[in-house]
Short mmCIF file of C-alpha atoms in Angstrom, two decimals:
data_model
loop_
_atom_site.label_atom_id
_atom_site.label_comp_id
_atom_site.label_asym_id
_atom_site.label_seq_id
_atom_site.Cartn_x
_atom_site.Cartn_y
_atom_site.Cartn_z
CA MET K 1 9.16 13.67 -58.92
CA LYS K 2 10.36 16.35 -56.47
CA ARG K 3 8.46 16.97 -53.04
CA LEU K 4 6.90 21.02 -53.74
CA THR K 5 9.28 23.92 -51.83
CA ASP K 6 6.62 26.40 -49.75
CA THR K 7 7.66 29.10 -52.09
CA GLU K 8 6.62 26.85 -55.04
CA ARG K 9 3.10 25.37 -53.17
CA GLU K 10 2.19 28.67 -52.57
CA ALA K 11 2.58 29.89 -56.49
CA GLY K 12 0.72 26.96 -57.33
CA LEU K 13 -2.25 26.59 -54.90
CA ALA K 14 -2.74 30.35 -56.17
CA THR K 15 -3.95 29.57 -60.11
CA LEU K 16 -6.33 26.71 -58.08
CA PRO K 17 -8.70 28.29 -56.40
CA ALA K 18 -10.99 25.48 -56.22
CA TRP K 19 -8.21 23.30 -54.14
CA ALA K 20 -8.41 23.08 -50.68
CA TYR K 21 -4.20 22.63 -49.12
CA SER K 22 -4.19 19.95 -46.40
CA PRO K 23 -0.21 19.69 -44.26
CA GLU K 24 -1.75 16.05 -43.96
CA ARG K 25 0.72 12.84 -45.43
CA GLY K 26 2.89 15.21 -45.81
CA GLY K 27 0.55 17.92 -47.76
CA CYS K 28 -2.28 17.54 -50.51
CA ILE K 29 -4.59 19.07 -51.67
CA SER K 30 -8.83 17.71 -52.21
CA ARG K 31 -11.52 19.33 -53.92
CA LYS K 32 -15.50 18.95 -52.98
CA LEU K 33 -17.75 18.68 -57.01
CA VAL K 34 -21.42 18.68 -57.75
CA PHE K 35 -22.47 17.33 -61.05
CA ALA K 36 -26.63 16.73 -62.45
CA ASP K 37 -26.47 13.26 -60.79
CA PHE K 38 -24.69 9.86 -61.20
CA ALA K 39 -24.13 9.75 -64.74
CA GLN K 40 -22.87 13.23 -65.33
CA ALA K 41 -20.62 12.15 -62.02
CA PHE K 42 -19.50 8.95 -63.36
CA ALA K 43 -19.06 11.04 -67.49
CA PHE K 44 -16.53 13.08 -65.18
CA MET K 45 -14.99 10.22 -63.24
CA THR K 46 -14.19 8.48 -66.61
CA GLN K 47 -12.20 11.51 -68.18
CA VAL K 48 -10.32 12.05 -64.58
CA ALA K 49 -9.69 7.62 -65.17
CA LEU K 50 -8.54 8.08 -69.06
CA HIS K 51 -6.06 10.93 -68.34
CA ALA K 52 -5.21 9.98 -64.59
CA GLU K 53 -4.44 6.04 -66.19
CA LYS K 54 -1.71 8.15 -69.83
CA SER K 55 -0.69 10.07 -66.71
CA ASP K 56 -0.23 7.40 -64.15
CA HIS K 57 -0.85 9.80 -61.44
CA HIS K 58 -4.12 8.59 -59.98
CA PRO K 59 -6.45 10.04 -57.72
CA GLU K 60 -7.91 8.85 -54.25
CA TRP K 61 -11.42 10.08 -54.90
CA PHE K 62 -15.08 9.48 -53.03
CA ASN K 63 -18.18 9.50 -55.29
CA VAL K 64 -22.36 9.19 -53.81
CA TYR K 65 -24.88 9.33 -56.35
CA ASN K 66 -24.32 13.55 -57.58
CA ARG K 67 -20.94 14.34 -55.62
CA VAL K 68 -16.78 13.66 -56.48
CA ASN K 69 -14.53 14.18 -54.00
CA ILE K 70 -10.97 14.37 -54.56
CA THR K 71 -8.06 14.08 -52.94
CA LEU K 72 -4.39 14.25 -54.94
CA THR K 73 -0.69 13.95 -53.55
CA THR K 74 2.45 12.25 -54.57
CA HIS K 75 3.06 9.51 -52.48
CA ASP K 76 6.60 8.77 -54.19
CA ALA K 77 7.90 12.65 -52.78
CA GLU K 78 5.57 11.91 -49.43
CA GLY K 79 3.42 15.41 -50.41
CA LEU K 80 2.56 17.68 -52.77
CA SER K 81 4.45 17.68 -56.37
CA GLN K 82 4.02 19.31 -60.04
CA ARG K 83 1.83 16.56 -60.11
CA ASP K 84 -0.46 17.26 -58.03
CA LEU K 85 -1.10 21.09 -59.45
CA ALA K 86 -1.22 19.55 -63.36
CA MET K 87 -3.68 17.20 -62.94
CA ALA K 88 -5.74 19.41 -60.38
CA LYS K 89 -6.07 21.87 -63.22
CA ILE K 90 -7.22 18.67 -64.85
CA ILE K 91 -9.39 17.86 -63.12
CA ASP K 92 -10.65 22.19 -63.49
CA ALA K 93 -10.82 21.89 -66.96
CA LEU K 94 -12.51 18.68 -67.52
CA TYR K 95 -15.91 19.82 -64.39
CA LEU K 96 -16.35 23.36 -66.48
CA PRO K 97 -18.22 22.05 -68.96
CA PHE K 98 -20.52 19.82 -66.04
CA THR K 99 -21.52 22.94 -64.16
CA ALA K 100 -23.29 24.15 -67.27
CA LEU K 101 -25.53 20.54 -66.77
CA LYS K 102 -26.00 21.69 -63.57
CA GLN K 103 -29.70 21.38 -62.53
CA VAL K 104 -29.27 24.16 -59.72
CA MET O 1 -38.51 0.34 -50.20
CA LYS O 2 -38.64 -1.45 -46.96
CA ARG O 3 -35.83 -1.42 -43.92
CA LEU O 4 -35.33 -4.90 -43.82
CA THR O 5 -36.33 -6.55 -40.97
CA ASP O 6 -33.38 -7.84 -37.96
CA THR O 7 -34.02 -11.88 -39.83
CA GLU O 8 -34.44 -11.02 -43.14
CA ARG O 9 -31.29 -9.14 -42.56
CA GLU O 10 -29.31 -12.38 -40.96
CA ALA O 11 -30.81 -14.64 -43.65
CA GLY O 12 -29.61 -12.50 -46.40
CA LEU O 13 -26.31 -11.27 -44.75
CA ALA O 14 -25.84 -15.36 -44.21
CA THR O 15 -24.87 -15.52 -48.33
CA LEU O 16 -22.96 -12.81 -48.54
CA PRO O 17 -20.04 -13.92 -46.33
CA ALA O 18 -17.68 -11.02 -47.98
CA TRP O 19 -19.78 -8.06 -46.64
CA ALA O 20 -19.06 -6.40 -43.25
CA TYR O 21 -22.31 -5.21 -42.49
CA SER O 22 -22.52 -1.73 -40.02
CA PRO O 23 -25.68 0.20 -38.20
CA GLU O 24 -24.49 3.16 -38.79
CA ARG O 25 -26.50 4.97 -40.84
CA GLY O 26 -29.21 2.71 -39.71
CA GLY O 27 -27.64 -0.12 -41.37
CA CYS O 28 -24.64 -0.52 -44.01
CA ILE O 29 -22.76 -3.13 -46.02
CA SER O 30 -19.53 -2.36 -47.19
CA ARG O 31 -16.35 -4.93 -49.17
CA LYS O 32 -12.69 -3.99 -49.55
CA LEU O 33 -11.57 -5.18 -53.18
CA VAL O 34 -8.18 -4.99 -54.77
CA PHE O 35 -7.51 -5.20 -58.25
CA ALA O 36 -3.77 -5.63 -60.57
CA ASP O 37 -4.06 -1.75 -61.33
CA PHE O 38 -5.50 1.25 -61.69
CA ALA O 39 -7.48 0.05 -64.77
CA GLN O 40 -8.39 -3.20 -63.55
CA ALA O 41 -10.77 -1.51 -61.00
CA PHE O 42 -11.63 0.67 -62.49
CA ALA O 43 -13.27 -0.89 -65.19
CA PHE O 44 -15.03 -2.83 -63.36
CA MET O 45 -16.47 0.13 -61.40
CA THR O 46 -18.27 0.88 -64.54
CA GLN O 47 -19.83 -2.11 -65.44
CA VAL O 48 -20.98 -1.26 -61.39
CA ALA O 49 -21.20 2.47 -62.24
CA LEU O 50 -23.76 0.82 -65.27
CA HIS O 51 -26.07 -0.92 -63.22
CA ALA O 52 -26.31 1.52 -59.94
CA GLU O 53 -28.04 3.24 -63.24
CA LYS O 54 -29.75 0.73 -64.53
CA SER O 55 -31.26 0.07 -61.38
CA ASP O 56 -31.30 3.28 -59.74
CA HIS O 57 -29.36 2.15 -56.93
CA HIS O 58 -25.85 3.72 -56.35
CA PRO O 59 -22.87 2.77 -53.95
CA GLU O 60 -21.12 4.65 -51.93
CA TRP O 61 -17.41 4.00 -53.25
CA PHE O 62 -14.01 5.35 -52.37
CA ASN O 63 -11.11 4.23 -54.94
CA VAL O 64 -7.35 5.35 -54.62
CA TYR O 65 -5.23 3.25 -57.35
CA ASN O 66 -5.91 -0.85 -57.43
CA ARG O 67 -7.73 -0.49 -54.38
CA VAL O 68 -12.34 0.03 -53.78
CA ASN O 69 -14.47 -0.06 -51.28
CA ILE O 70 -18.44 -0.12 -51.80
CA THR O 71 -20.63 1.18 -48.85
CA LEU O 72 -24.69 -0.34 -49.77
CA THR O 73 -27.49 1.36 -48.46
CA THR O 74 -30.84 2.44 -49.13
CA HIS O 75 -31.56 6.25 -47.91
CA ASP O 76 -35.09 6.06 -48.36
CA ALA O 77 -35.84 2.93 -46.57
CA GLU O 78 -33.20 4.64 -43.62
CA GLY O 79 -31.12 1.81 -44.02
CA LEU O 80 -30.32 -1.59 -45.14
CA SER O 81 -33.12 -2.98 -47.90
CA GLN O 82 -33.46 -5.64 -50.22
CA ARG O 83 -31.83 -3.99 -52.87
CA ASP O 84 -28.69 -3.61 -51.74
CA LEU O 85 -28.72 -7.51 -51.39
CA ALA O 86 -29.33 -7.38 -54.71
CA MET O 87 -26.62 -5.03 -55.99
CA ALA O 88 -24.19 -6.40 -53.49
CA LYS O 89 -24.67 -9.91 -55.21
CA ILE O 90 -24.14 -7.66 -58.02
CA ILE O 91 -20.57 -6.64 -57.46
CA ASP O 92 -19.85 -10.10 -56.25
CA ALA O 93 -20.78 -11.32 -59.36
CA LEU O 94 -18.94 -8.98 -61.23
CA TYR O 95 -15.79 -8.82 -59.25
CA LEU O 96 -15.46 -12.52 -59.68
CA PRO O 97 -13.18 -11.87 -62.81
CA PHE O 98 -11.20 -9.39 -61.82
CA THR O 99 -9.61 -11.93 -58.91
CA ALA O 100 -8.32 -14.15 -61.49
CA LEU O 101 -6.11 -11.35 -63.30
CA LYS O 102 -4.96 -10.00 -59.69
CA GLN O 103 -0.77 -10.14 -59.27
CA VAL O 104 -1.25 -11.86 -56.23
#
């Protein structure tokens, strides 16, 4: 799994407007998500966990009550890889139905 | 839910040797756990999540692959309460079977 070039990274991130890029640890992307409550947040985390396990690519994440902060990077690539972009896309898709359940 | 007195806190923490106390945010305790892999770590998190939801007391936690860092505090008590000690005890009990599965 190769680290993305600057051009590849910029093209990829253009399709992921909710994610913030940071040059830390060779390059990572992160997104903060908010849910209606803990049950919704953890239901979402369970979906992400199953996908992570299946694809053997795991997030770094923090949760407190209805908030989930996720960071993606590829250890083996020492930075951002295609796998991070793919997982970010899946996370965006999994999150979408939960936004309809949010108490705003 | 009342914040523990210094005496109550010290007595409680004496029964929780794996937990570290910090005066941050009025008082919190934290523990770092290691598992065989992500599947084990998330299985453990699911057990804690169900307990958290049932008791309406939720952890702050961070996970990456086989590591889970947990912090407990009681927002409403502006520090450590009996609920944190109770949850720490449950977490210790839930973690115990996973230590047998660890690849050390």
